């Protein structure tokens, strides 16, 4: 690689770096500055183009007029010279009227050498040209073409040469007037363009500033939103772009509307995240409470079994073997039931499918009421059946019977002797089957009512029935809720002193309508 090639590559590299640097500087400026620079540059180019076009057109017009006058003067000179064709150095035709001051004329021979040359003066005979001035006219041929030459001491001339019958005459007129007029035109246009550019630049700056104000407000809103604490804490209302800056008819309005939509999406996402975190936190709390309650429930029968087993190991003189085995069997059955309930809840939570068959809830409810009557003889049990339409659903008969048995057992265990418990079932016109279990006991305490369907929830003393018997594990209503939900239904409760009612709604089986057999009746069981 020679030195020249190396220098050329170095120069190209510097030029490229300079372009990149200038481009970076331009992109680093604000949009307002870039628009102003671009518009100003465009106006400068337009003004320069208009000025140059005007100058060129005016110059062409003036030169055309001057060329016409030069041609006329040349013809007049040629006509005068033809009167004395034999006298080659005669320039007497310049004394004739019609020649303007400053008209230059010359005669030359066939070889192109100037024989005589003179210029017309004001109120004086023509002045002959010097050798130097004649030298400036050399090389012009008699071809009727226009030539521009600068004659020392006289200025710039527009010249042409004519030839007729061997008479060769060169004639020219000064271009001072044309050049002065062009110079004056350029000066005027420069002043006007400068003033126009100044005014246009100021107006553009004002207009750009006013038009970019909405974009500035949008940017300020974005900055304010970016300063919000979105990573933690509660979701607060984020700042929005004002409605006046969200007009879809303008680019700034489109940006503002898009920013508002993005802020709405961010808020909804934050709210959803907060809800998810809250649900997760509640789920963890419920899980910890559930594990603690389940451990407590399982620990009690296990401790009892271990205690009886220890007594039996120490000898039969401390406890009767039959009594110990009966207590171990009872505690084992209690623990087995608790484990089965927990396993059922786990299966329902996993969404495992239940058996699906047509179930007559009227028959299931009647059986559950009969079972409850046998277990709680101290209560008054009533059954209401509405036979206008069959109470048929699609589901698992054993699980639905368990739901009704849990509700009736809950009423039996948490109400005093003599309480009236009424169970009813009815098929509604909304294609649902409604089961109600109502008692006239003391009611559920208001503080317990919101959590009555949660797991391991127990009633306090105000719902404990007399007799001193031990209550359940607190999973009955939770199991009823889970089984009802698995069948696509819902369960609810309302309670005031003297009236507590559990309501179950299940989707009815889609069967052809039947004629009503008889009206609803209420009968003690």
Short mmCIF file of C-alpha atoms in Angstrom, two decimals:
data_model
loop_
_atom_site.label_atom_id
_atom_site.label_comp_id
_atom_site.label_asym_id
_atom_site.label_seq_id
_atom_site.Cartn_x
_atom_site.Cartn_y
_atom_site.Cartn_z
CA UNK A 1 0.00 0.00 0.00
CA UNK A 2 1.51 3.27 -1.13
CA UNK A 3 1.45 6.50 0.79
CA UNK A 4 -1.20 8.07 -1.43
CA UNK A 5 -3.68 5.24 -0.89
CA UNK A 6 -3.06 5.35 2.87
CA UNK A 7 -3.70 9.09 3.00
CA UNK A 8 -6.87 8.69 0.95
CA UNK A 9 -8.20 6.04 3.33
CA UNK A 10 -7.32 8.18 6.33
CA UNK A 11 -9.15 11.15 4.82
CA UNK A 12 -12.24 9.02 4.06
CA UNK A 13 -12.24 7.67 7.61
CA UNK A 14 -12.09 11.17 9.07
CA UNK A 15 -14.89 12.31 6.79
CA UNK A 16 -17.05 9.38 7.87
CA UNK A 17 -16.40 10.04 11.56
CA UNK A 18 -17.27 13.69 11.07
CA UNK A 19 -20.54 12.79 9.39
CA UNK A 20 -21.42 10.37 12.18
CA UNK A 21 -20.57 13.00 14.79
CA UNK A 22 -22.68 15.64 13.05
CA UNK A 23 -25.54 13.20 12.66
CA UNK A 24 -25.34 12.34 16.34
CA UNK A 25 -25.37 16.00 17.26
CA UNK A 26 -28.46 16.56 15.13
CA UNK A 27 -30.31 13.57 16.58
CA UNK A 28 -29.33 14.64 20.06
CA UNK A 29 -31.20 17.90 19.68
CA UNK A 30 -34.84 18.35 20.58
CA UNK A 31 -37.62 17.87 18.05
CA UNK A 32 -38.41 21.57 18.24
CA UNK A 33 -34.83 22.52 17.32
CA UNK A 34 -34.62 19.96 14.54
CA UNK A 35 -37.91 21.13 13.02
CA UNK A 36 -36.80 24.75 13.20
CA UNK A 37 -33.44 23.94 11.60
CA UNK A 38 -35.05 21.84 8.90
CA UNK A 39 -37.69 24.45 8.07
CA UNK A 40 -35.09 27.24 8.12
CA UNK A 41 -32.81 25.28 5.82
CA UNK A 42 -35.73 24.57 3.50
CA UNK A 43 -36.69 28.26 3.42
CA UNK A 44 -33.08 29.25 2.71
CA UNK A 45 -32.91 26.79 -0.18
CA UNK A 46 -36.26 27.97 -1.56
CA UNK A 47 -35.33 31.64 -1.26
CA UNK A 48 -31.93 31.02 -2.85
CA UNK A 49 -33.53 29.10 -5.71
CA UNK A 50 -36.10 31.84 -6.27
CA UNK A 51 -33.43 34.56 -6.14
CA UNK A 52 -31.15 32.73 -8.55
CA UNK A 53 -34.03 32.02 -10.89
CA UNK A 54 -35.07 35.67 -10.82
CA UNK A 55 -31.51 36.85 -11.42
CA UNK A 56 -30.95 34.43 -14.29
CA UNK A 57 -34.28 35.27 -15.90
CA UNK A 58 -33.74 39.00 -15.49
CA UNK A 59 -30.15 38.72 -16.76
CA UNK A 60 -31.30 36.73 -19.76
CA UNK A 61 -33.98 39.33 -20.46
CA UNK A 62 -31.55 42.23 -20.14
CA UNK A 63 -28.92 40.46 -22.23
CA UNK A 64 -31.51 39.71 -24.85
CA UNK A 65 -32.50 43.35 -25.01
CA UNK A 66 -28.84 44.38 -25.09
CA UNK A 67 -28.11 41.86 -27.84
CA UNK A 68 -30.96 43.33 -29.89
CA UNK A 69 -29.51 46.79 -29.47
CA UNK A 70 -26.02 45.51 -30.29
CA UNK A 71 -27.36 43.86 -33.42
CA UNK A 72 -29.13 47.05 -34.49
CA UNK A 73 -25.99 49.11 -33.86
CA UNK A 74 -23.91 46.60 -35.80
CA UNK A 75 -26.24 46.78 -38.79
CA UNK A 76 -26.19 50.58 -38.65
CA UNK A 77 -22.39 50.55 -38.51
CA UNK A 78 -22.19 48.08 -41.33
CA UNK A 79 -24.49 50.22 -43.44
CA UNK A 80 -22.30 53.28 -42.80
CA UNK A 81 -19.14 51.34 -43.57
CA UNK A 82 -20.53 50.13 -46.90
CA UNK A 83 -20.60 53.73 -48.15
CA UNK A 84 -16.77 53.70 -48.02
CA UNK A 85 -15.82 50.10 -48.83
CA UNK A 86 -12.42 51.08 -50.19
CA UNK A 87 -11.31 52.87 -47.08
CA UNK A 88 -10.71 50.06 -44.57
CA UNK A 89 -9.70 52.31 -41.70
CA UNK A 90 -12.64 54.73 -42.04
CA UNK A 91 -14.80 54.91 -38.87
CA UNK A 92 -16.69 58.03 -39.90
CA UNK A 93 -19.98 56.22 -39.54
CA UNK A 94 -19.58 56.61 -35.76
CA UNK A 95 -20.27 60.30 -36.20
CA UNK A 96 -23.70 59.61 -37.58
CA UNK A 97 -26.72 60.09 -35.42
CA UNK A 98 -28.18 57.10 -33.64
CA UNK A 99 -25.06 55.74 -32.00
CA UNK A 100 -25.23 55.78 -28.21
CA UNK A 101 -22.43 57.04 -26.05
CA UNK A 102 -19.98 54.26 -25.39
CA UNK A 103 -20.63 52.45 -28.67
CA UNK A 104 -17.48 50.67 -29.77
CA UNK A 105 -16.76 50.01 -33.44
CA UNK A 106 -13.86 48.45 -35.31
CA UNK A 107 -12.96 47.38 -38.81
CA UNK A 108 -10.66 44.46 -39.58
CA UNK A 109 -9.31 42.73 -42.60
CA UNK A 110 -9.91 39.26 -43.94
CA UNK A 111 -7.22 37.82 -41.64
CA UNK A 112 -9.05 39.15 -38.57
CA UNK A 113 -6.57 41.86 -37.77
CA UNK A 114 -8.10 45.08 -36.49
CA UNK A 115 -7.39 47.99 -38.77
CA UNK A 116 -9.16 50.72 -36.82
CA UNK A 117 -11.18 50.84 -33.58
CA UNK A 118 -12.85 53.70 -31.72
CA UNK A 119 -15.48 54.41 -29.07
CA UNK A 120 -18.19 57.09 -29.13
CA UNK A 121 -17.83 59.80 -26.48
CA UNK A 122 -20.24 62.36 -25.07
CA UNK A 123 -20.05 65.67 -27.02
CA UNK A 124 -16.66 64.70 -28.50
CA UNK A 125 -15.24 62.91 -31.53
CA UNK A 126 -14.78 59.14 -31.26
CA UNK A 127 -11.72 58.09 -29.31
CA UNK A 128 -9.40 55.59 -30.92
CA UNK A 129 -8.56 52.49 -28.93
CA UNK A 130 -5.06 51.76 -27.77
CA UNK A 131 -3.13 48.68 -28.76
CA UNK A 132 -3.96 47.03 -25.45
CA UNK A 133 -7.64 47.72 -25.90
CA UNK A 134 -7.47 46.40 -29.45
CA UNK A 135 -5.81 43.24 -28.20
CA UNK A 136 -8.89 42.57 -26.04
CA UNK A 137 -10.97 42.48 -29.26
CA UNK A 138 -8.77 39.95 -31.03
CA UNK A 139 -10.20 36.63 -32.10
CA UNK A 140 -13.75 37.79 -32.84
CA UNK A 141 -14.88 36.54 -36.25
CA UNK A 142 -17.62 38.01 -38.41
CA UNK A 143 -20.18 35.27 -37.72
CA UNK A 144 -22.96 37.45 -36.24
CA UNK A 145 -22.46 35.71 -32.85
CA UNK A 146 -22.52 37.67 -29.60
CA UNK A 147 -19.31 37.91 -27.57
CA UNK A 148 -18.51 39.36 -24.16
CA UNK A 149 -15.12 40.97 -23.68
CA UNK A 150 -13.57 43.18 -21.02
CA UNK A 151 -11.82 46.15 -22.62
CA UNK A 152 -9.21 47.76 -20.37
CA UNK A 153 -10.23 51.26 -19.39
CA UNK A 154 -13.71 50.89 -20.92
CA UNK A 155 -15.32 48.03 -19.05
CA UNK A 156 -17.22 44.98 -20.22
CA UNK A 157 -18.75 45.03 -23.71
CA UNK A 158 -21.22 42.95 -25.62
CA UNK A 159 -19.81 42.58 -29.14
CA UNK A 160 -20.75 41.15 -32.53
CA UNK A 161 -19.14 41.28 -35.97
CA UNK A 162 -20.87 41.38 -39.39
CA UNK A 163 -19.47 40.78 -42.89
CA UNK A 164 -21.12 41.91 -46.10
CA UNK A 165 -19.38 42.02 -49.47
CA UNK A 166 -15.98 41.99 -47.81
CA UNK A 167 -16.81 44.84 -45.44
CA UNK A 168 -16.17 43.59 -41.91
CA UNK A 169 -17.40 45.67 -38.97
CA UNK A 170 -17.29 44.92 -35.23
CA UNK A 171 -19.74 46.76 -33.02
CA UNK A 172 -20.33 46.61 -29.28
CA UNK A 173 -22.24 48.26 -26.45
CA UNK A 174 -21.17 48.53 -22.79
CA UNK A 175 -22.72 46.11 -20.26
CA UNK A 176 -22.33 48.41 -17.27
CA UNK A 177 -26.05 49.19 -17.09
CA UNK A 178 -26.97 45.53 -17.27
CA UNK A 179 -24.40 44.57 -14.61
CA UNK A 180 -25.44 47.43 -12.35
CA UNK A 181 -29.07 46.42 -12.66
CA UNK A 182 -28.25 42.75 -11.95
CA UNK A 183 -26.12 43.75 -8.94
CA UNK A 184 -28.89 45.97 -7.61
CA UNK A 185 -31.41 43.17 -8.12
CA UNK A 186 -29.20 40.71 -6.24
CA UNK A 187 -28.74 43.17 -3.38
CA UNK A 188 -32.48 43.86 -3.13
CA UNK A 189 -33.33 40.16 -3.24
CA UNK A 190 -30.70 39.39 -0.62
CA UNK A 191 -32.11 42.02 1.74
CA UNK A 192 -35.69 40.91 1.11
CA UNK A 193 -34.76 37.24 1.53
CA UNK A 194 -32.89 37.91 4.76
CA UNK A 195 -35.80 39.88 6.17
CA UNK A 196 -38.27 37.22 5.00
CA UNK A 197 -36.21 34.41 6.48
CA UNK A 198 -35.95 36.25 9.77
CA UNK A 199 -39.71 36.80 9.97
CA UNK A 200 -40.46 33.27 8.75
CA UNK A 201 -38.01 31.79 11.29
CA UNK A 202 -39.63 33.69 14.16
CA UNK A 203 -43.12 32.67 13.04
CA UNK A 204 -42.03 29.04 12.63
CA UNK A 205 -40.48 29.05 16.08
CA UNK A 206 -43.71 30.37 17.60
CA UNK A 207 -45.91 27.97 15.63
CA UNK A 208 -43.71 24.96 16.38
CA UNK A 209 -43.64 25.84 20.07
CA UNK A 210 -47.44 26.13 20.19
CA UNK A 211 -48.01 22.98 18.18
CA UNK A 212 -45.61 20.93 20.30
CA UNK A 213 -47.12 21.99 23.63
CA UNK A 214 -49.53 19.00 23.67
CA UNK A 215 -46.58 16.69 23.06
CA UNK A 216 -44.75 18.35 25.93
CA UNK A 217 -47.73 17.76 28.21
CA UNK A 218 -47.84 14.13 27.09
CA UNK A 219 -44.13 13.80 27.87
CA UNK A 220 -44.66 15.39 31.30
CA UNK A 221 -47.43 12.88 32.02
CA UNK A 222 -45.16 10.01 30.99
CA UNK A 223 -42.40 11.31 33.26
CA UNK A 224 -44.82 11.60 36.18
CA UNK A 225 -46.07 8.05 35.61
CA UNK A 226 -42.49 6.77 35.41
CA UNK A 227 -41.80 8.24 38.86
CA UNK A 228 -44.69 6.31 40.43
CA UNK A 229 -43.81 3.40 42.71
CA UNK A 230 -45.17 0.53 40.61
CA UNK A 231 -43.02 -2.27 42.00
CA UNK A 232 -44.68 -2.46 45.40
CA UNK A 233 -47.39 -0.95 47.51
CA UNK A 234 -51.04 -0.42 46.74
CA UNK A 235 -52.23 0.48 43.29
CA UNK A 236 -53.00 4.18 43.07
CA UNK A 237 -54.65 6.10 40.28
CA UNK A 238 -51.99 7.07 37.75
CA UNK A 239 -51.96 10.44 36.05
CA UNK A 240 -53.70 10.58 32.67
CA UNK A 241 -53.11 12.77 29.63
CA UNK A 242 -55.76 15.55 29.57
CA UNK A 243 -58.68 14.93 27.25
CA UNK A 244 -57.78 17.93 25.10
CA UNK A 245 -54.46 16.22 24.27
CA UNK A 246 -56.06 12.93 23.13
CA UNK A 247 -57.67 14.14 19.90
CA UNK A 248 -57.13 11.34 17.32
CA UNK A 249 -57.08 13.95 14.57
CA UNK A 250 -53.54 15.05 15.50
CA UNK A 251 -50.33 13.11 15.94
CA UNK A 252 -49.81 14.42 19.47
CA UNK A 253 -53.41 13.44 20.29
CA UNK A 254 -52.79 9.94 18.98
CA UNK A 255 -49.69 9.67 21.20
CA UNK A 256 -51.69 10.95 24.19
CA UNK A 257 -54.53 8.50 23.57
CA UNK A 258 -52.05 5.64 23.17
CA UNK A 259 -50.34 6.65 26.43
CA UNK A 260 -53.69 6.69 28.25
CA UNK A 261 -54.49 3.23 26.91
CA UNK A 262 -51.08 2.02 28.06
CA UNK A 263 -51.64 3.55 31.52
CA UNK A 264 -55.05 1.83 31.70
CA UNK A 265 -53.38 -1.46 30.83
CA UNK A 266 -50.67 -0.88 33.43
CA UNK A 267 -53.26 -0.07 36.11
CA UNK A 268 -55.33 -3.13 35.26
CA UNK A 269 -52.20 -5.29 35.32
CA UNK A 270 -51.13 -3.82 38.67
CA UNK A 271 -54.60 -4.31 40.09
CA UNK A 272 -54.65 -7.90 38.85
CA UNK A 273 -51.20 -8.47 40.32
CA UNK A 274 -52.30 -7.01 43.64
CA UNK A 275 -55.42 -9.18 43.63
CA UNK A 276 -53.30 -12.22 42.83
CA UNK A 277 -50.86 -11.37 45.61
CA UNK A 278 -53.73 -10.81 48.02
CA UNK A 279 -55.35 -14.08 47.01
CA UNK A 280 -52.03 -15.87 47.35
CA UNK A 281 -51.48 -14.33 50.75
CA UNK A 282 -54.97 -15.30 51.86
CA UNK A 283 -54.49 -18.76 50.41
CA UNK A 284 -51.26 -19.15 52.33
CA UNK A 285 -52.94 -17.96 55.49
CA UNK A 286 -55.81 -20.37 54.96
CA UNK A 287 -53.36 -23.16 54.24
CA UNK A 288 -51.39 -22.46 57.41
CA UNK A 289 -54.59 -22.26 59.42
CA UNK A 290 -55.89 -25.40 57.72
CA UNK A 291 -52.71 -27.34 58.51
CA UNK A 292 -52.73 -26.10 62.07
CA UNK A 293 -56.39 -27.06 62.56
CA UNK A 294 -55.93 -30.41 60.83
CA UNK A 295 -52.90 -31.16 62.97
CA UNK A 296 -54.82 -30.22 66.08
CA UNK A 297 -57.78 -32.39 65.10
CA UNK A 298 -55.56 -35.35 64.31
CA UNK A 299 -53.40 -34.88 67.37
CA UNK A 300 -56.33 -35.21 69.77
CA UNK A 301 -57.42 -38.76 68.76
CA UNK A 302 -53.80 -39.82 68.31
CA UNK A 303 -52.97 -38.64 71.80
CA UNK A 304 -55.99 -40.47 73.18
CA UNK A 305 -55.05 -43.70 71.37
CA UNK A 306 -51.45 -43.41 72.57
CA UNK A 307 -52.64 -42.79 76.12
CA UNK A 308 -54.90 -45.83 76.22
CA UNK A 309 -52.20 -47.96 74.63
CA UNK A 310 -49.74 -46.82 77.31
CA UNK A 311 -52.20 -47.65 80.06
CA UNK A 312 -52.73 -51.11 78.62
CA UNK A 313 -48.97 -51.65 78.40
CA UNK A 314 -48.63 -50.84 82.11
CA UNK A 315 -51.12 -53.54 83.05
CA UNK A 316 -54.78 -54.33 83.13
CA UNK A 317 -55.08 -53.26 86.75
CA UNK A 318 -54.97 -49.62 85.71
CA UNK A 319 -57.84 -49.76 83.13
CA UNK A 320 -60.37 -52.23 81.92
CA UNK A 321 -59.24 -53.67 78.56
CA UNK A 322 -62.73 -53.55 77.05
CA UNK A 323 -63.14 -49.87 77.87
CA UNK A 324 -59.68 -49.08 76.48
CA UNK A 325 -60.37 -50.90 73.21
CA UNK A 326 -63.74 -49.17 72.84
CA UNK A 327 -62.09 -45.76 73.31
CA UNK A 328 -59.28 -46.64 70.90
CA UNK A 329 -61.83 -47.81 68.35
CA UNK A 330 -63.90 -44.63 68.79
CA UNK A 331 -60.90 -42.36 68.45
CA UNK A 332 -59.70 -44.34 65.42
CA UNK A 333 -63.12 -43.97 63.81
CA UNK A 334 -63.06 -40.24 64.56
CA UNK A 335 -59.62 -39.90 63.03
CA UNK A 336 -60.62 -42.00 60.02
CA UNK A 337 -63.65 -39.81 59.40
CA UNK A 338 -61.54 -36.68 59.65
CA UNK A 339 -58.99 -38.08 57.22
CA UNK A 340 -61.73 -39.13 54.80
CA UNK A 341 -63.24 -35.63 54.97
CA UNK A 342 -59.86 -34.07 54.27
CA UNK A 343 -59.27 -36.48 51.38
CA UNK A 344 -62.69 -35.63 49.92
CA UNK A 345 -61.95 -31.90 50.12
CA UNK A 346 -58.57 -32.45 48.46
CA UNK A 347 -60.19 -34.40 45.62
CA UNK A 348 -62.83 -31.74 45.14
CA UNK A 349 -60.18 -29.02 45.15
CA UNK A 350 -58.32 -30.92 42.41
CA UNK A 351 -61.49 -30.88 40.32
CA UNK A 352 -61.82 -34.66 40.06
CA UNK A 353 -65.10 -35.60 38.34
CA UNK A 354 -67.90 -37.03 40.43
CA UNK A 355 -70.34 -39.69 39.38
CA UNK A 356 -72.99 -38.39 37.03
CA UNK A 357 -76.51 -39.74 37.03
CA UNK A 358 -80.06 -38.52 37.33
CA UNK A 359 -80.87 -37.85 40.97
CA UNK A 360 -84.30 -37.20 42.52
CA UNK A 361 -83.53 -34.65 45.24
CA UNK A 362 -86.98 -35.07 46.79
CA UNK A 363 -86.21 -38.71 47.63
CA UNK A 364 -82.68 -37.88 48.75
CA UNK A 365 -83.94 -35.12 51.02
CA UNK A 366 -86.63 -37.38 52.51
CA UNK A 367 -84.02 -40.03 53.36
CA UNK A 368 -81.72 -37.43 54.91
CA UNK A 369 -84.54 -36.04 57.06
CA UNK A 370 -85.47 -39.57 58.25
CA UNK A 371 -81.81 -40.18 59.19
CA UNK A 372 -81.65 -36.86 61.05
CA UNK A 373 -84.88 -37.67 62.92
CA UNK A 374 -83.41 -40.95 64.07
CA UNK A 375 -80.25 -39.19 65.29
CA UNK A 376 -81.98 -36.23 66.93
CA UNK A 377 -85.23 -37.26 68.54
CA UNK A 378 -85.38 -34.09 70.62
CA UNK A 379 -86.00 -31.88 67.54
CA UNK A 380 -89.08 -31.30 65.48
CA UNK A 381 -88.44 -32.31 61.85
CA UNK A 382 -90.59 -31.15 58.94
CA UNK A 383 -90.34 -31.95 55.22
CA UNK A 384 -91.81 -29.79 52.44
CA UNK A 385 -92.02 -31.31 48.95
CA UNK A 386 -93.25 -29.35 45.93
CA UNK A 387 -94.57 -31.85 43.41
CA UNK A 388 -95.54 -29.39 40.68
CA UNK A 389 -92.36 -30.46 38.85
CA UNK A 390 -89.84 -33.22 39.52
CA UNK A 391 -86.75 -32.09 41.48
CA UNK A 392 -84.27 -33.86 39.22
CA UNK A 393 -80.59 -32.99 38.84
CA UNK A 394 -77.56 -34.61 37.23
CA UNK A 395 -74.93 -35.50 39.79
CA UNK A 396 -73.55 -37.89 42.41
CA UNK A 397 -76.39 -39.11 44.64
CA UNK A 398 -74.12 -40.18 47.50
CA UNK A 399 -72.34 -36.81 47.63
CA UNK A 400 -75.60 -34.87 47.42
CA UNK A 401 -76.97 -36.98 50.28
CA UNK A 402 -73.81 -36.12 52.23
CA UNK A 403 -74.48 -32.39 51.66
CA UNK A 404 -78.02 -32.63 53.00
CA UNK A 405 -76.92 -34.84 55.90
CA UNK A 406 -74.25 -32.28 56.86
CA UNK A 407 -76.75 -29.40 56.83
CA UNK A 408 -79.26 -31.35 58.93
CA UNK A 409 -76.52 -32.52 61.33
CA UNK A 410 -75.34 -28.92 61.64
CA UNK A 411 -78.88 -27.85 62.60
CA UNK A 412 -79.20 -30.75 65.05
CA UNK A 413 -75.85 -30.20 66.76
CA UNK A 414 -76.01 -26.39 67.08
CA UNK A 415 -79.60 -25.84 68.14
CA UNK A 416 -81.24 -26.69 71.47
CA UNK A 417 -83.73 -29.51 72.02
CA UNK A 418 -87.22 -28.62 70.82
CA UNK A 419 -86.00 -26.64 67.79
CA UNK A 420 -88.07 -27.07 64.63
CA UNK A 421 -86.04 -27.90 61.54
CA UNK A 422 -87.78 -27.61 58.16
CA UNK A 423 -86.32 -29.00 54.94
CA UNK A 424 -87.86 -28.22 51.55
CA UNK A 425 -87.09 -28.82 47.88
CA UNK A 426 -88.62 -27.09 44.86
CA UNK A 427 -88.00 -26.99 41.10
CA UNK A 428 -88.21 -23.40 39.87
CA UNK A 429 -89.10 -21.96 36.50
CA UNK A 430 -85.46 -20.82 36.08
CA UNK A 431 -84.41 -24.48 35.54
CA UNK A 432 -82.92 -24.78 39.01
CA UNK A 433 -83.71 -26.96 42.03
CA UNK A 434 -83.71 -25.11 45.36
CA UNK A 435 -83.24 -26.88 48.70
CA UNK A 436 -83.77 -25.00 51.95
CA UNK A 437 -82.93 -26.14 55.49
CA UNK A 438 -84.43 -23.77 58.06
CA UNK A 439 -84.47 -23.83 61.86
CA UNK A 440 -85.83 -21.51 64.55
CA UNK A 441 -82.79 -21.78 66.80
CA UNK A 442 -80.70 -18.95 68.30
CA UNK A 443 -78.98 -18.19 64.99
CA UNK A 444 -75.36 -17.82 63.90
CA UNK A 445 -73.33 -15.01 65.50
CA UNK A 446 -72.75 -12.13 63.05
CA UNK A 447 -68.97 -12.35 63.57
CA UNK A 448 -69.01 -16.01 62.51
CA UNK A 449 -71.38 -15.66 59.57
CA UNK A 450 -68.82 -14.51 56.91
CA UNK A 451 -66.56 -17.55 57.59
CA UNK A 452 -69.18 -20.18 58.28
CA UNK A 453 -68.34 -22.11 55.08
CA UNK A 454 -64.59 -22.11 55.69
CA UNK A 455 -62.80 -25.20 56.90
CA UNK A 456 -62.51 -25.93 60.61
CA UNK A 457 -64.99 -23.19 61.47
CA UNK A 458 -66.88 -23.96 64.65
CA UNK A 459 -69.77 -22.28 66.35
CA UNK A 460 -69.23 -20.68 69.73
CA UNK A 461 -71.27 -21.30 72.81
CA UNK A 462 -74.31 -19.43 71.47
CA UNK A 463 -74.74 -22.14 68.80
CA UNK A 464 -73.76 -25.12 70.97
CA UNK A 465 -76.72 -27.26 71.74
CA UNK A 466 -77.47 -28.39 75.23
CA UNK A 467 -76.40 -31.71 76.42
CA UNK A 468 -72.71 -31.20 76.56
CA UNK A 469 -71.97 -33.38 73.55
CA UNK A 470 -68.87 -32.70 71.54
CA UNK A 471 -69.27 -30.88 68.26
CA UNK A 472 -67.93 -31.81 64.87
CA UNK A 473 -64.60 -31.12 63.24
CA UNK A 474 -65.75 -27.98 61.45
CA UNK A 475 -65.55 -29.52 57.95
CA UNK A 476 -69.23 -30.25 57.34
CA UNK A 477 -70.22 -26.94 55.76
CA UNK A 478 -66.92 -26.76 53.87
CA UNK A 479 -67.61 -30.18 52.34
CA UNK A 480 -71.17 -29.13 51.50
CA UNK A 481 -69.86 -26.03 49.75
CA UNK A 482 -67.26 -27.98 47.76
CA UNK A 483 -69.73 -30.68 46.65
CA UNK A 484 -72.33 -28.07 45.67
CA UNK A 485 -69.77 -26.15 43.65
CA UNK A 486 -68.64 -29.37 41.93
CA UNK A 487 -72.25 -29.82 40.76
CA UNK A 488 -72.36 -26.30 39.34
CA UNK A 489 -74.52 -24.93 42.13
CA UNK A 490 -74.12 -22.57 45.03
CA UNK A 491 -74.91 -22.54 48.74
CA UNK A 492 -75.83 -19.57 50.91
CA UNK A 493 -76.96 -18.83 54.45
CA UNK A 494 -78.98 -16.14 56.19
CA UNK A 495 -79.27 -16.02 59.93
CA UNK A 496 -80.99 -13.90 62.53
CA UNK A 497 -82.03 -14.92 66.04
CA UNK A 498 -84.99 -17.27 65.63
CA UNK A 499 -84.38 -18.08 61.95
CA UNK A 500 -81.38 -19.63 60.22
CA UNK A 501 -81.78 -20.80 56.63
CA UNK A 502 -79.32 -22.58 54.35
CA UNK A 503 -80.18 -22.43 50.65
CA UNK A 504 -78.77 -24.68 47.92
CA UNK A 505 -79.37 -24.02 44.22
CA UNK A 506 -78.51 -26.71 41.68
CA UNK A 507 -79.09 -26.74 37.90
CA UNK A 508 -82.06 -28.89 37.07
CA UNK A 509 -81.86 -31.78 34.65
CA UNK A 510 -83.20 -30.88 31.19
CA UNK A 511 -86.32 -33.03 30.98
CA UNK A 512 -89.63 -32.65 29.11
CA UNK A 513 -92.27 -30.77 31.13
CA UNK A 514 -94.77 -32.90 33.05
CA UNK A 515 -98.20 -32.14 34.37
CA UNK A 516 -98.25 -31.15 38.07
CA UNK A 517 -99.46 -34.02 40.21
CA UNK A 518 -100.40 -32.15 43.34
CA UNK A 519 -99.68 -28.96 45.28
CA UNK A 520 -96.93 -28.57 47.82
CA UNK A 521 -97.66 -29.98 51.20
CA UNK A 522 -96.00 -29.73 54.58
CA UNK A 523 -96.00 -32.69 56.88
CA UNK A 524 -94.14 -33.65 60.02
CA UNK A 525 -91.78 -36.56 59.66
#
